[in-house]
Amino acid sequence: MIGFILKRLAWMAITLWVVFTASFFLMRAVPGGPLDQERALAPEIEQNLKQRYHLDEPIYRQYLRELGNVARLDLGYSFRLADFRVGEIIAQGFPISASLGIVALGFALSLGLVAGIVSAVRRQTLIDFSLMLLATVGIALPNFVIAGIMIILFVFLVPVFPAAGWGTLRHLILPGFCLGAPFAAYVARLTRTGMLDVLSQDYIRTAYAKGLATRTVILRHALKGAMLPVVSFLGPAIAGILTGSLVVEQIFAIPGLGAHFIQAATGRDYTLAMGLVLIYTTLLYTMNMLVDISYTYLDPRVKLE
Amino acid sequence: MHLGGEMLLEVENLKVQFKTDDGLVRAVDGVSFAVAPGETLGIVGESGSGKSVTNLAVMGLVPQPPGRVVDGKARFHGDDLLRMGRRQLAAIRGHRIAMIFQDPMTSLNPFLTVAQQMTEVTRLHLRHSHREALRHAIEMLDRVGIPSPDHRVFDYPHQLSGGMRQRVMIAMALACKPEVLIADEPTTALDVTIQAQILELMKKLQQEEGTAVILITHDLGVIAGTCRRVVVMYAGRFVEEAPCEELFRRPQHPYTLGLLQSIPRLDEAAGTALTPIEGQPPDLIHLPPGCAFRPRCRFAVEQCARRRPPLEGEAGHRKACFVDVV
Ligand SMILES: Nc1ncnc2c1ncn2[C@@H]1O[C@H](COP(=O)(O)OP(=O)(O)OP(=O)(O)O)[C@@H](O)[C@H]1O
Ligand SMILES: [Mg+2]
């Protein structure tokens, strides 16, 4: 186990370096730079700024300098939000996006698993068809439509939740649901498929032949196997969900990371964009590692490498 | 047929159908049989003849949909299993009627240890505590010949060989001392030496416990050493029923005759050609009127195409055929 984790961490370092290098050069390859603004800067000011951000150096020097900084976990100053270090921006936004993400994940898992299991057990019935229709709608509808519906229902018609803002758990429920809904739909479909697959296995028939109740057969004998596809989906899904969503955060006025992703890219904020890309990669990698580890707990036949 | 008070399980006119895209499959079409306490009944027939479905129906395990038990009774101590409530049936399954399946590789749950799978049966039916159940499981594993059972009990199925897994299945099935054990091709997936061991083991345990066994197989060799009575199944129906030696000595149905001629015999001179049964297995969706075996039968007479021969005969040896083949 320790060996597996160390190996994975080594790979993660290599991956991060590749991602860093690719992002570094790609960002500088697209036209436009962080100092481009509607009004041209005075030449000497521009020169000063370039010096401050080392943009006047040859590109390989810039690359090595930045690589060195990043390796020391120093992401530097943001170009656009010049008073802030990238580390500070992320440290401020990430916990907010992550809490929203955790609530969303709670919705996705609880709704998705229950709907998937019920659908599979009651397959080919009205319940199954309705739930799967709902899941298709959940995947097809864009976030902002779901958000609109939720706001009409729970802010205007039955005012139980605040329309927007940040601070208490109540502020998290509506945006969490909107963010989690498409994931819930995916989880429901994966659970249903996985469950149907497992329920047709011989060992399920054995379990019924032993006189076990349906509930025991489902929860004890079938659920673990049915969860495997859901767990592999959850790795990347969690990484995405924790790093925030532009749409949901904008609609509900939540100061998370979501907006930064877009602004950093459009504003050619090299340092902030790099920081976000690296955070996302790290998260993705960690989640996939956790998925692999949890596989060995779910399925005794799986060994870590 | 000897229906009477001493019968443990009496199945009467059982009919099971499957709705498929190609049409209605009459998998089991009116079979009747009975099992007395402690006896072994063999059911033989080629693949697809309905042996498994017959017994799954008795246990209420036919997948519905697509399957449906359309008619019949299965009386266990007088109560009809086919009309029993779910709870009542669950209390009998695995407790008083247990089942062993064909493929030990897929019939055990790969996600649970042997201990978890074995103890849940006795905890449920015999109200064992966790410790009692574990002790009992180890004892059962020991009885079915698993070496160092106190360690093996914590193994997962994938850590055991095929023969070991089938022993676990047997131990699990016998854990509550069932009155009836349905063994659906318990040795088909195993190699020959293991087959013999498993059959021997089942025979021994059956004699010790007085369990009635329904042994399903497509291998007449398996029947020969183990059963008292045999029924031969073809296209969802019984075509012959006889005491075991009787069936081997004087088969009365052309299909049985064909089955016997298609297995090698020791008392024949080496080089004697085997005669497989000619023709295709029957299509259960488009069965011909009259006898289902007629298209493959070399004794067929004109009557066979018109009327379905009933299963009849004297003193425990009955056949469903118009012709006297002896
Ligand atoms: N789930 C199902 N759906 C559709 N048809 C089925 C299903 N299960 C069984 N059948 C049909 O019922 C018939 C009898 O099947 P059954 O499994 O009882 O045969 P069997 O005698 O046990 O054969 P084998 O020796 O191969 O186990 C087969 O023709 C099969 O196609
Ligand atoms: Mg079968």
XYZ file of C-alpha atoms and ligand atoms in Angstrom:
663
model
C 0.000 0.000 0.000
C 2.725 2.485 1.032
C 4.715 1.439 -2.009
C 1.710 1.964 -4.218
C 1.102 5.451 -2.835
C 4.753 6.461 -3.184
C 4.797 5.242 -6.758
C 1.630 7.130 -7.511
C 3.027 10.276 -5.928
C 6.113 10.005 -8.097
C 3.912 9.723 -11.154
C 1.885 12.648 -9.947
C 5.029 14.793 -9.768
C 5.909 13.828 -13.327
C 2.369 14.509 -14.507
C 2.349 17.889 -12.803
C 5.593 18.795 -14.506
C 4.210 17.812 -17.913
C 1.013 19.746 -17.266
C 3.029 22.719 -16.088
C 5.227 22.699 -19.162
C 2.360 22.294 -21.589
C 0.310 25.031 -19.919
C 3.285 27.363 -19.722
C 4.006 27.275 -23.421
C 0.402 27.028 -24.596
C -0.579 30.107 -22.612
C 2.247 32.075 -24.132
C 1.532 30.719 -27.605
C -1.961 32.202 -27.773
C -2.070 35.814 -28.925
C -2.397 38.524 -26.313
C -0.669 38.902 -22.973
C -1.484 39.822 -19.413
C -0.511 43.453 -19.942
C -2.722 44.032 -22.990
C -5.446 46.475 -22.138
C -7.883 48.600 -24.055
C -5.711 51.645 -23.551
C -2.083 51.219 -24.461
C 0.261 51.720 -21.518
C 3.001 54.268 -21.580
C 6.181 52.531 -22.801
C 8.101 53.091 -19.607
C 5.275 51.789 -17.409
C 4.982 48.747 -19.609
C 8.724 48.246 -19.336
C 8.531 48.429 -15.557
C 5.687 45.949 -15.404
C 7.490 43.590 -17.725
C 10.498 43.750 -15.483
C 8.436 43.125 -12.385
C 6.934 39.978 -13.910
C 10.175 39.023 -15.702
C 8.377 39.116 -19.045
C 11.410 40.794 -20.606
C 13.610 37.775 -20.102
C 14.075 35.083 -22.754
C 11.363 32.476 -22.515
C 13.581 29.632 -21.286
C 14.710 31.783 -18.352
C 11.085 32.560 -17.535
C 10.256 28.868 -17.728
C 13.071 27.794 -15.409
C 12.350 30.591 -12.955
C 8.686 29.721 -12.751
C 9.332 26.015 -12.553
C 11.650 26.678 -9.639
C 9.047 28.800 -7.894
C 6.276 26.299 -8.406
C 8.495 23.504 -7.151
C 8.845 25.535 -3.946
C 5.031 25.847 -3.920
C 5.288 29.558 -4.686
C 2.754 30.433 -7.369
C 3.671 34.116 -7.469
C 1.477 37.195 -7.819
C -1.635 37.286 -9.952
C -1.339 39.537 -12.994
C -4.859 40.902 -12.865
C -5.441 40.955 -9.125
C -2.011 42.417 -8.673
C -2.203 42.805 -4.904
C -2.841 39.140 -4.329
C -0.653 36.121 -4.458
C -2.159 33.237 -6.430
C -1.851 31.104 -3.301
C -4.036 33.568 -1.395
C -6.697 33.665 -4.095
C -6.918 29.887 -4.132
C -6.829 29.645 -0.340
C -9.774 32.031 -0.243
C -11.909 30.558 -3.011
C -11.186 26.870 -2.722
C -12.783 26.240 0.699
C -15.925 27.990 -0.529
C -16.117 26.022 -3.764
C -15.219 22.861 -1.907
C -17.990 23.254 0.687
C -20.455 23.888 -2.075
C -19.016 20.847 -3.846
C -19.396 18.642 -0.785
C -23.052 19.585 -0.444
C -23.514 18.942 -4.160
C -21.779 15.602 -3.808
C -24.069 14.725 -0.912
C -27.066 15.369 -3.143
C -25.504 13.520 -6.071
C -24.716 10.402 -4.057
C -27.834 10.151 -1.928
C -30.304 10.910 -4.717
C -28.351 9.049 -7.378
C -27.759 5.868 -5.417
C -31.305 5.582 -4.130
C -32.822 6.313 -7.544
C -30.449 3.872 -9.248
C -31.115 1.049 -6.806
C -34.884 1.537 -6.846
C -34.903 1.664 -10.654
C -32.906 -1.529 -10.955
C -34.944 -3.433 -8.404
C -38.231 -2.226 -9.928
C -36.966 -2.476 -13.486
C -39.433 -2.086 -16.323
C -42.045 -0.535 -14.063
C -43.514 2.956 -14.005
C -41.155 3.925 -11.159
C -38.149 2.849 -13.202
C -39.283 4.739 -16.296
C -40.080 7.909 -14.356
C -36.770 7.915 -12.485
C -34.757 7.322 -15.635
C -36.693 10.026 -17.473
C -35.877 12.362 -14.617
C -32.220 11.348 -14.847
C -32.126 12.077 -18.566
C -33.672 15.469 -17.918
C -31.124 16.083 -15.147
C -28.276 15.421 -17.553
C -29.785 17.372 -20.438
C -30.905 20.495 -18.595
C -28.195 23.144 -18.200
C -27.365 24.218 -14.653
C -28.844 27.669 -15.048
C -32.231 26.257 -16.028
C -32.292 24.002 -12.988
C -31.201 26.978 -10.902
C -34.021 29.063 -12.349
C -36.584 26.413 -11.524
C -35.254 25.961 -7.993
C -35.268 29.710 -7.353
C -38.858 30.045 -8.563
C -39.927 27.096 -6.417
C -38.021 27.641 -3.199
C -37.379 31.352 -3.123
C -40.539 32.823 -4.578
C -43.320 30.234 -4.305
C -42.288 28.576 -1.054
C -39.715 30.907 0.405
C -37.549 28.542 2.450
C -34.121 29.394 1.098
C -32.307 32.663 0.426
C -31.974 33.573 -3.230
C -28.252 34.140 -3.128
C -25.313 34.868 -0.939
C -22.894 33.082 1.237
C -22.348 32.375 4.909
C -24.689 29.775 6.340
C -25.576 26.209 5.469
C -28.948 27.416 4.195
C -27.134 29.398 1.542
C -25.591 26.174 0.299
C -28.691 24.050 -0.220
C -30.055 25.467 -3.463
C -26.748 25.969 -5.277
C -25.560 22.595 -3.941
C -28.595 20.916 -5.397
C -28.211 22.677 -8.754
C -24.561 21.756 -8.964
C -25.229 18.182 -7.829
C -28.270 17.463 -10.012
C -26.475 16.401 -13.199
C -24.053 14.309 -11.157
C -26.987 12.705 -9.332
C -28.424 11.820 -12.715
C -25.169 10.183 -13.840
C -24.810 8.336 -10.559
C -28.407 7.087 -10.859
C -27.830 5.721 -14.327
C -24.520 4.118 -13.450
C -25.959 2.581 -10.299
C -28.932 1.201 -12.206
C -26.733 -0.347 -14.884
C -24.298 -1.739 -12.335
C -27.114 -3.084 -10.206
C -28.876 -4.765 -13.120
C -25.607 -6.342 -14.101
C -25.008 -7.699 -10.614
C -28.614 -8.800 -10.067
C -28.358 -11.132 -13.055
C -25.330 -12.901 -11.559
C -25.562 -16.473 -10.330
C -24.520 -15.535 -6.816
C -27.595 -13.369 -6.412
C -29.744 -16.382 -7.205
C -27.748 -18.281 -4.593
C -28.488 -15.549 -2.076
C -32.228 -15.782 -2.721
C -32.018 -19.574 -2.559
C -30.617 -19.186 0.951
C -33.855 -17.542 2.012
C -32.443 -14.040 2.439
C -34.877 -11.141 2.221
C -34.741 -8.891 -0.828
C -33.341 -6.036 1.241
C -30.457 -8.195 2.485
C -29.736 -9.473 -1.006
C -29.617 -5.949 -2.414
C -27.645 -4.252 0.334
C -25.306 -7.058 1.327
C -24.825 -9.108 -1.809
C -25.396 -6.730 -4.702
C -24.535 -3.182 -3.685
C -20.743 -3.488 -3.517
C -20.475 -4.883 -7.018
C -22.969 -2.378 -8.360
C -20.957 0.489 -6.853
C -17.777 -0.220 -8.818
C -18.722 1.789 -11.944
C -20.029 4.611 -9.752
C -16.762 4.773 -7.854
C -14.682 5.087 -11.012
C -16.954 7.880 -12.207
C -16.646 9.652 -8.864
C -12.871 10.178 -9.122
C -12.910 12.767 -11.902
C -16.382 13.967 -10.900
C -15.274 14.941 -7.409
C -12.241 16.798 -8.731
C -14.528 18.786 -11.015
C -17.219 19.390 -8.443
C -14.818 20.599 -5.720
C -13.104 23.168 -7.925
C -16.300 25.084 -8.424
C -18.697 25.935 -11.148
C -18.789 29.292 -12.881
C -22.510 29.197 -13.643
C -23.822 28.126 -10.269
C -21.468 30.393 -8.354
C -22.414 33.376 -10.491
C -26.156 32.791 -10.193
C -26.053 32.446 -6.442
C -23.351 35.067 -5.928
C -20.929 32.688 -4.274
C -17.311 33.892 -4.084
C -15.752 30.559 -5.063
C -13.099 29.563 -7.551
C -15.433 29.097 -10.513
C -15.187 32.625 -11.859
C -11.397 32.684 -11.577
C -11.046 29.805 -14.028
C -12.700 31.824 -16.781
C -11.224 35.204 -15.917
C -7.724 33.841 -15.617
C -7.972 32.308 -19.054
C -9.574 35.258 -20.843
C -7.380 37.783 -19.046
C -4.150 35.873 -19.814
C -3.442 35.842 -16.101
C -0.548 33.417 -16.541
C 0.175 32.837 -12.879
C -3.404 32.441 -11.674
C -4.321 30.169 -14.579
C -1.254 28.052 -13.868
C -2.149 27.809 -10.193
C -5.682 26.697 -10.962
C -4.572 24.136 -13.538
C -2.081 22.651 -11.092
C -4.621 22.538 -8.260
C -7.107 20.806 -10.506
C -4.530 18.288 -11.706
C -3.442 17.528 -8.163
C -7.021 17.040 -7.075
C -7.823 14.835 -10.047
C -4.785 12.711 -9.447
C -5.472 12.354 -5.745
C -9.080 11.401 -6.388
C -8.123 8.748 -8.894
C -5.623 7.356 -6.431
C -8.341 7.211 -3.781
C -10.607 5.462 -6.269
C -7.979 2.812 -6.885
C -7.457 2.330 -3.186
C -11.172 2.118 -2.477
C -11.475 -0.502 -5.215
C -9.348 -2.848 -3.169
C -11.709 -2.383 -0.253
C -14.777 -2.973 -2.395
C -13.490 -5.890 -4.449
C -11.198 -8.414 -2.748
C -10.020 -9.678 -6.131
C -8.394 -6.365 -6.972
C -4.793 -5.919 -5.884
C -2.881 -2.647 -6.041
C -0.560 -3.232 -8.995
C -47.288 -42.510 -9.115
C -47.109 -43.142 -5.404
C -48.670 -40.039 -4.000
C -49.279 -40.438 -0.335
C -48.695 -39.179 3.139
C -45.065 -40.269 3.171
C -44.054 -37.918 0.340
C -42.040 -34.887 1.304
C -42.307 -32.902 -1.874
C -44.970 -33.473 -4.498
C -44.885 -31.564 -7.746
C -47.984 -31.766 -9.875
C -48.530 -30.668 -13.463
C -45.936 -27.891 -13.285
C -45.869 -25.538 -16.261
C -43.372 -22.730 -16.736
C -43.172 -20.427 -19.728
C -40.811 -17.686 -20.834
C -41.864 -14.759 -22.967
C -39.037 -14.060 -25.400
C -38.720 -11.906 -28.485
C -39.007 -14.993 -30.666
C -42.113 -16.298 -28.978
C -43.375 -18.209 -25.989
C -40.912 -20.802 -24.680
C -42.707 -23.696 -22.957
C -39.713 -24.594 -20.833
C -41.595 -26.914 -18.502
C -44.831 -28.352 -19.776
C -46.746 -30.308 -17.176
C -44.347 -32.380 -15.100
C -45.256 -34.269 -11.945
C -42.985 -36.032 -9.500
C -42.642 -36.753 -5.826
C -39.750 -37.257 -3.463
C -39.866 -39.306 -0.279
C -37.735 -38.463 2.772
C -34.170 -39.667 2.382
C -34.461 -40.806 -1.218
C -32.484 -39.620 -4.214
C -34.342 -38.771 -7.382
C -32.343 -38.276 -10.551
C -33.492 -35.973 -13.331
C -31.672 -36.493 -16.625
C -32.055 -34.810 -19.947
C -30.084 -32.913 -22.525
C -29.304 -29.230 -22.261
C -32.393 -27.039 -22.502
C -34.840 -29.789 -21.588
C -36.092 -27.840 -18.572
C -34.375 -29.577 -15.659
C -33.156 -26.402 -14.008
C -36.331 -24.440 -14.632
C -38.399 -27.223 -13.043
C -36.460 -26.962 -9.828
C -36.076 -23.197 -9.852
C -39.853 -23.025 -10.095
C -40.206 -25.218 -7.009
C -37.949 -22.798 -5.143
C -39.760 -19.747 -6.493
C -36.572 -18.662 -8.263
C -37.709 -18.449 -11.878
C -36.810 -14.938 -13.037
C -40.106 -13.152 -13.595
C -40.269 -11.517 -16.053
C -39.585 -13.105 -18.545
C -40.639 -16.344 -16.839
C -44.014 -17.291 -15.448
C -45.252 -20.345 -13.593
C -48.551 -20.801 -15.400
C -49.894 -23.916 -13.729
C -49.181 -26.613 -11.210
C -48.629 -27.273 -7.549
C -45.527 -28.003 -5.511
C -46.619 -29.353 -2.150
C -44.039 -29.417 0.595
C -45.495 -31.112 3.665
C -48.845 -30.405 2.056
C -48.345 -26.629 1.595
C -48.142 -25.367 -1.977
C -44.810 -23.595 -2.432
C -46.036 -21.941 -5.625
C -48.801 -20.068 -3.821
C -46.928 -19.244 -0.664
C -46.273 -15.726 0.591
C -42.813 -14.340 0.100
C -41.910 -14.504 3.789
C -43.171 -18.016 4.252
C -41.227 -19.184 1.207
C -38.058 -17.421 2.359
C -38.302 -19.261 5.677
C -38.222 -22.575 3.786
C -35.537 -21.695 1.267
C -32.060 -22.487 2.465
C -33.513 -23.925 5.659
C -35.731 -26.867 4.754
C -35.099 -26.973 1.020
C -31.615 -26.032 -0.100
C -30.034 -25.828 -3.508
C -26.583 -26.329 -5.013
C -25.919 -24.810 -8.392
C -24.033 -25.903 -11.440
C -21.150 -23.483 -11.526
C -19.240 -23.048 -8.261
C -17.112 -20.354 -9.897
C -20.048 -17.974 -10.230
C -22.460 -19.166 -7.553
C -20.518 -17.812 -4.600
C -20.403 -14.078 -4.009
C -16.878 -12.839 -4.872
C -17.269 -9.827 -2.582
C -17.887 -11.758 0.634
C -15.771 -14.246 2.564
C -16.806 -17.857 2.957
C -17.514 -17.084 6.607
C -19.822 -14.194 5.756
C -21.712 -16.266 3.226
C -22.027 -19.310 5.432
C -22.889 -17.672 8.715
C -25.697 -15.574 7.299
C -27.736 -18.719 6.583
C -27.597 -20.185 10.060
C -27.937 -16.813 11.744
C -31.108 -16.266 9.764
C -32.728 -19.689 9.991
C -31.275 -21.217 13.146
C -30.948 -17.912 15.036
C -27.283 -18.623 15.683
C -25.217 -15.954 17.360
C -22.217 -14.754 15.418
C -19.877 -17.081 17.304
C -22.147 -20.107 17.062
C -22.583 -19.498 13.358
C -18.854 -19.258 12.788
C -18.168 -22.409 14.781
C -20.870 -24.215 12.849
C -19.485 -22.984 9.526
C -16.018 -24.286 10.381
C -17.496 -27.605 11.456
C -19.404 -27.905 8.176
C -16.306 -27.047 6.136
C -14.452 -29.737 8.022
C -17.163 -32.260 7.226
C -17.031 -31.549 3.508
C -13.299 -32.145 3.574
C -11.798 -28.690 3.423
C -8.333 -28.726 4.991
C -7.629 -26.275 7.847
C -11.195 -24.970 7.784
C -10.568 -22.505 10.619
C -8.315 -20.544 8.241
C -10.093 -21.251 4.990
C -13.359 -19.937 6.361
C -11.973 -16.410 6.097
C -10.942 -16.830 2.451
C -12.712 -15.172 -0.408
C -14.060 -17.484 -3.116
C -11.327 -16.516 -5.579
C -8.761 -17.958 -3.200
C -10.320 -21.426 -3.524
C -10.194 -23.962 -6.352
C -13.342 -25.029 -8.189
C -13.663 -28.255 -6.225
C -13.188 -26.391 -2.933
C -15.822 -23.876 -3.882
C -18.320 -26.598 -4.652
C -17.549 -28.109 -1.262
C -18.283 -24.732 0.264
C -21.577 -24.624 -1.648
C -22.461 -28.058 -0.299
C -21.475 -27.093 3.234
C -23.577 -23.954 2.926
C -26.566 -25.831 1.534
C -26.422 -28.459 4.263
C -25.725 -26.003 7.080
C -29.343 -25.978 8.298
C -29.889 -29.716 7.751
C -32.455 -29.292 4.983
C -35.061 -31.977 4.325
C -34.618 -31.619 0.584
C -31.429 -30.821 -1.268
C -31.738 -29.852 -4.921
C -28.405 -30.346 -6.656
C -28.432 -28.832 -10.133
C -25.540 -30.413 -12.019
C -23.293 -30.114 -8.969
C -20.306 -31.675 -10.697
C -20.619 -30.604 -14.326
C -18.105 -27.788 -14.022
C -15.501 -29.917 -12.247
C -12.915 -32.311 -13.596
C -13.533 -36.022 -13.362
C -11.623 -36.970 -10.211
C -13.123 -34.054 -8.298
C -16.551 -35.033 -9.668
C -16.312 -38.458 -8.107
C -15.189 -37.002 -4.773
C -18.051 -34.534 -4.665
C -20.661 -37.172 -5.535
C -19.236 -39.486 -2.890
C -19.353 -36.671 -0.367
C -22.961 -35.833 -1.162
C -23.927 -39.479 -0.817
C -22.191 -39.761 2.536
C -23.753 -36.599 3.942
C -27.141 -37.598 2.646
C -26.962 -40.930 4.410
C -25.827 -39.310 7.639
C -28.580 -36.688 7.619
C -31.389 -38.528 5.843
C -31.767 -35.702 3.359
C -33.862 -36.230 0.257
C -31.898 -35.273 -2.838
C -33.019 -34.222 -6.285
C -29.980 -34.692 -8.479
C -30.117 -32.964 -11.836
C -27.656 -33.978 -14.500
C -27.241 -34.598 -18.192
C -24.758 -37.343 -17.415
C -26.240 -40.818 -16.985
C -22.979 -41.919 -15.415
C -23.608 -39.627 -12.469
C -27.098 -41.061 -12.028
C -25.960 -44.683 -12.076
C -24.048 -44.614 -8.824
C -26.259 -42.328 -6.797
C -29.991 -42.512 -7.485
C -32.790 -44.860 -6.611
C -35.282 -43.467 -9.074
C -34.711 -41.593 -12.303
C -36.886 -39.451 -14.512
C -35.851 -38.627 -18.058
C -36.813 -35.217 -19.328
C -37.228 -34.125 -22.926
C -38.507 -30.772 -24.216
C -40.070 -29.754 -20.926
C -41.794 -33.080 -20.240
C -40.990 -36.339 -18.527
C -40.691 -39.115 -21.061
C -39.707 -41.960 -18.755
C -39.630 -42.690 -15.068
C -38.114 -45.830 -13.584
C -36.051 -47.280 -10.774
C -32.431 -46.724 -11.600
C -31.276 -50.273 -12.480
C -34.487 -50.832 -14.412
C -33.794 -47.794 -16.548
C -30.307 -48.934 -17.416
C -31.347 -52.547 -18.014
C -34.628 -52.086 -19.858
C -35.090 -48.542 -21.123
C -38.578 -48.163 -22.572
C -38.479 -44.778 -24.277
C -36.587 -44.308 -27.557
C -34.955 -41.161 -26.194
C -33.645 -42.978 -23.108
C -32.419 -45.726 -25.357
C -30.607 -43.157 -27.441
C -29.049 -41.591 -24.348
C -27.789 -44.978 -23.164
C -26.361 -45.834 -26.543
C -24.547 -42.544 -26.748
C -22.428 -43.158 -23.653
C -19.388 -45.456 -23.739
C -19.743 -48.731 -21.845
C -17.071 -50.801 -20.206
C -18.675 -54.130 -21.038
C -18.631 -53.490 -24.758
C -15.746 -54.458 -26.933
C -13.369 -51.592 -27.537
C -14.032 -50.023 -30.904
C -17.801 -50.463 -30.786
C -19.151 -47.306 -32.375
C -21.138 -44.944 -30.175
C -24.449 -43.905 -31.640
C -25.308 -40.304 -30.867
C -28.959 -39.269 -31.066
C -29.526 -37.865 -34.512
C -31.254 -34.636 -35.386
C -31.534 -31.276 -33.693
C -32.612 -30.630 -30.108
C -36.241 -29.503 -30.101
C -37.237 -25.894 -30.597
C -39.364 -25.162 -27.544
C -41.162 -22.305 -29.274
C -42.382 -24.359 -32.236
C -42.926 -27.808 -30.787
C -44.561 -30.254 -33.200
C -47.991 -31.536 -32.282
C -47.884 -35.019 -30.810
C -44.622 -36.391 -29.429
C -41.790 -33.831 -29.237
C -39.190 -36.525 -29.891
C -40.870 -37.845 -33.067
C -38.649 -35.926 -35.565
C -35.567 -37.681 -34.133
C -37.169 -41.054 -33.392
C -36.428 -44.145 -35.445
C -39.393 -46.010 -33.961
C -41.982 -43.347 -34.778
C -45.356 -44.510 -36.027
C -48.126 -42.557 -37.630
C -49.939 -42.016 -34.353
C -46.967 -40.108 -32.840
C -47.568 -37.075 -35.032
C -51.184 -36.702 -33.973
C -51.348 -37.312 -30.273
C -49.044 -36.617 -27.400
C -48.273 -39.922 -25.679
C -49.194 -39.795 -21.969
C -46.744 -40.898 -19.302
C -48.078 -44.273 -18.174
C -47.045 -47.767 -17.266
C -46.954 -50.271 -14.465
C -45.311 -50.392 -11.053
C -43.054 -47.402 -11.002
C -41.805 -47.801 -14.560
C -43.646 -45.422 -16.833
C -42.985 -44.066 -20.301
C -44.523 -41.558 -22.667
C -44.428 -43.546 -25.894
C -46.893 -45.503 -28.053
C -44.328 -47.993 -29.271
C -42.894 -50.942 -27.414
C -39.176 -50.602 -27.998
C -38.019 -53.390 -25.712
N -34.354 -16.523 -18.266
C -34.794 -17.209 -19.356
N -35.316 -16.549 -20.402
C -35.758 -17.221 -21.493
N -35.712 -18.552 -21.628
C -35.213 -19.261 -20.614
C -34.716 -18.633 -19.421
N -34.260 -19.585 -18.578
C -34.467 -20.767 -19.232
N -35.029 -20.568 -20.444
C -35.386 -21.599 -21.422
O -35.967 -22.685 -20.753
C -35.521 -23.897 -21.336
C -35.110 -24.848 -20.255
O -33.951 -24.359 -19.614
P -33.232 -25.108 -18.428
O -32.224 -24.180 -17.897
O -34.241 -25.642 -17.492
O -32.530 -26.306 -19.166
P -31.650 -27.443 -18.506
O -32.349 -28.715 -18.783
O -31.361 -27.112 -17.097
O -30.368 -27.377 -19.391
P -28.824 -27.410 -18.952
O -28.434 -28.850 -18.940
O -28.153 -26.666 -20.055
O -28.707 -26.736 -17.627
C -34.403 -23.566 -22.268
O -34.819 -23.796 -23.590
C -34.144 -22.109 -22.095
O -33.978 -21.493 -23.330
Mg -29.606 -26.409 -16.060
